[in-house]
Amino acid sequence: MTSEEEAQAAFAKADPVEVARATAIASYAAVKTASLVEAQVLDPQAVDPVVLEQLVNQAAPIASDEALAWVDTLDVEALAQSIHPDFSCPEEPYLCP
């Protein structure tokens, strides 16, 4: 079984409500982390990778806490009905047509 097939099988067995909750938390935290970092970077072309990593490490816990608080305000069961992963393009992100 390929890793893609294993992922599909695992998803098929997963609790849809837990998948929706985890997806919502991860999405919110990622966007919030990016937003917090972008607010502190004046010139994205000139930012040092070490400084960028430090900013992400500082922002990620804040974003994660906010994501957890936010997801508690949602009807996750309703959200679960809208999560439908597309397994038709298993390549790395942004490489698929």
Short mmCIF file of C-alpha atoms in Angstrom, two decimals:
data_model
loop_
_atom_site.label_atom_id
_atom_site.label_comp_id
_atom_site.label_asym_id
_atom_site.label_seq_id
_atom_site.Cartn_x
_atom_site.Cartn_y
_atom_site.Cartn_z
CA MET A 1 0.00 0.00 0.00
CA THR A 2 1.40 3.41 -0.96
CA SER A 3 1.58 6.26 1.52
CA GLU A 4 -1.27 7.99 -0.32
CA GLU A 5 -3.43 4.87 -0.03
CA GLU A 6 -2.56 4.61 3.66
CA ALA A 7 -3.58 8.23 4.16
CA GLN A 8 -6.88 7.64 2.37
CA ALA A 9 -7.56 4.55 4.48
CA ALA A 10 -6.74 6.39 7.69
CA PHE A 11 -8.99 9.28 6.70
CA ALA A 12 -11.83 6.89 5.89
CA LYS A 13 -11.57 5.42 9.41
CA ALA A 14 -11.24 8.78 11.18
CA ASP A 15 -14.06 10.45 13.08
CA PRO A 16 -15.29 13.22 10.73
CA VAL A 17 -15.95 15.58 13.63
CA GLU A 18 -12.40 15.19 14.93
CA VAL A 19 -10.99 15.66 11.41
CA ALA A 20 -13.03 18.85 11.00
CA ARG A 21 -11.92 20.13 14.40
CA ALA A 22 -8.24 19.40 13.73
CA THR A 23 -8.45 20.92 10.25
CA ALA A 24 -10.09 24.09 11.57
CA ILE A 25 -7.51 24.47 14.33
CA ALA A 26 -4.56 23.91 12.00
CA SER A 27 -5.91 26.29 9.36
CA TYR A 28 -6.69 29.06 11.84
CA ALA A 29 -3.33 28.70 13.61
CA ALA A 30 -1.38 28.74 10.34
CA VAL A 31 -3.10 31.87 9.06
CA LYS A 32 -2.81 33.63 12.42
CA THR A 33 0.88 32.74 12.73
CA ALA A 34 1.55 34.09 9.24
CA SER A 35 -0.37 37.26 10.03
CA LEU A 36 1.52 37.87 13.28
CA VAL A 37 4.87 37.31 11.56
CA GLU A 38 3.99 39.48 8.56
CA ALA A 39 3.05 42.33 10.89
CA GLN A 40 6.62 42.36 12.21
CA VAL A 41 8.48 42.02 8.90
CA LEU A 42 8.96 45.29 7.04
CA ASP A 43 10.76 43.87 4.01
CA PRO A 44 10.07 40.18 3.30
CA GLN A 45 12.94 40.10 0.80
CA ALA A 46 15.46 41.15 3.45
CA VAL A 47 14.38 39.07 6.43
CA ASP A 48 17.01 36.75 7.86
CA PRO A 49 15.90 33.08 8.00
CA VAL A 50 17.00 32.85 11.65
CA VAL A 51 14.95 35.92 12.57
CA LEU A 52 12.00 34.53 10.63
CA GLU A 53 12.21 31.26 12.54
CA GLN A 54 12.31 33.15 15.84
CA LEU A 55 9.24 35.17 14.86
CA VAL A 56 7.36 32.01 13.91
CA ASN A 57 8.36 30.34 17.19
CA GLN A 58 7.07 33.36 19.11
CA ALA A 59 3.81 33.66 17.17
CA ALA A 60 2.87 29.97 16.89
CA PRO A 61 1.85 29.41 20.55
CA ILE A 62 -0.27 32.57 20.52
CA ALA A 63 -1.94 31.52 17.28
CA SER A 64 -2.51 28.00 18.57
CA ASP A 65 -4.19 29.27 21.74
CA GLU A 66 -6.43 31.56 19.68
CA ALA A 67 -7.29 28.70 17.31
CA LEU A 68 -8.29 26.45 20.19
CA ALA A 69 -10.48 29.17 21.68
CA TRP A 70 -12.04 29.92 18.29
CA VAL A 71 -12.87 26.31 17.42
CA ASP A 72 -14.80 25.99 20.68
CA THR A 73 -17.24 28.59 19.31
CA LEU A 74 -18.03 26.52 16.20
CA ASP A 75 -20.59 23.85 15.45
CA VAL A 76 -17.91 21.32 14.51
CA GLU A 77 -20.46 18.69 13.51
CA ALA A 78 -21.82 21.03 10.82
CA LEU A 79 -18.29 21.87 9.78
CA ALA A 80 -17.49 18.15 9.45
CA GLN A 81 -20.01 17.87 6.65
CA SER A 82 -17.98 20.30 4.54
CA ILE A 83 -14.57 18.57 4.83
CA HIS A 84 -13.94 16.52 1.70
CA PRO A 85 -10.26 16.02 0.91
CA ASP A 86 -9.28 15.72 -2.73
CA PHE A 87 -6.99 12.72 -3.14
CA SER A 88 -6.83 13.08 -6.91
CA CYS A 89 -3.60 15.07 -6.73
CA PRO A 90 -1.20 13.47 -4.24
CA GLU A 91 1.85 15.41 -5.43
CA GLU A 92 3.54 18.10 -3.37
CA PRO A 93 1.43 21.23 -2.85
CA TYR A 94 1.34 23.70 -5.72
CA LEU A 95 2.75 21.21 -8.26
CA CYS A 96 -0.61 19.88 -9.42
CA PRO A 97 -2.49 21.43 -12.34
#
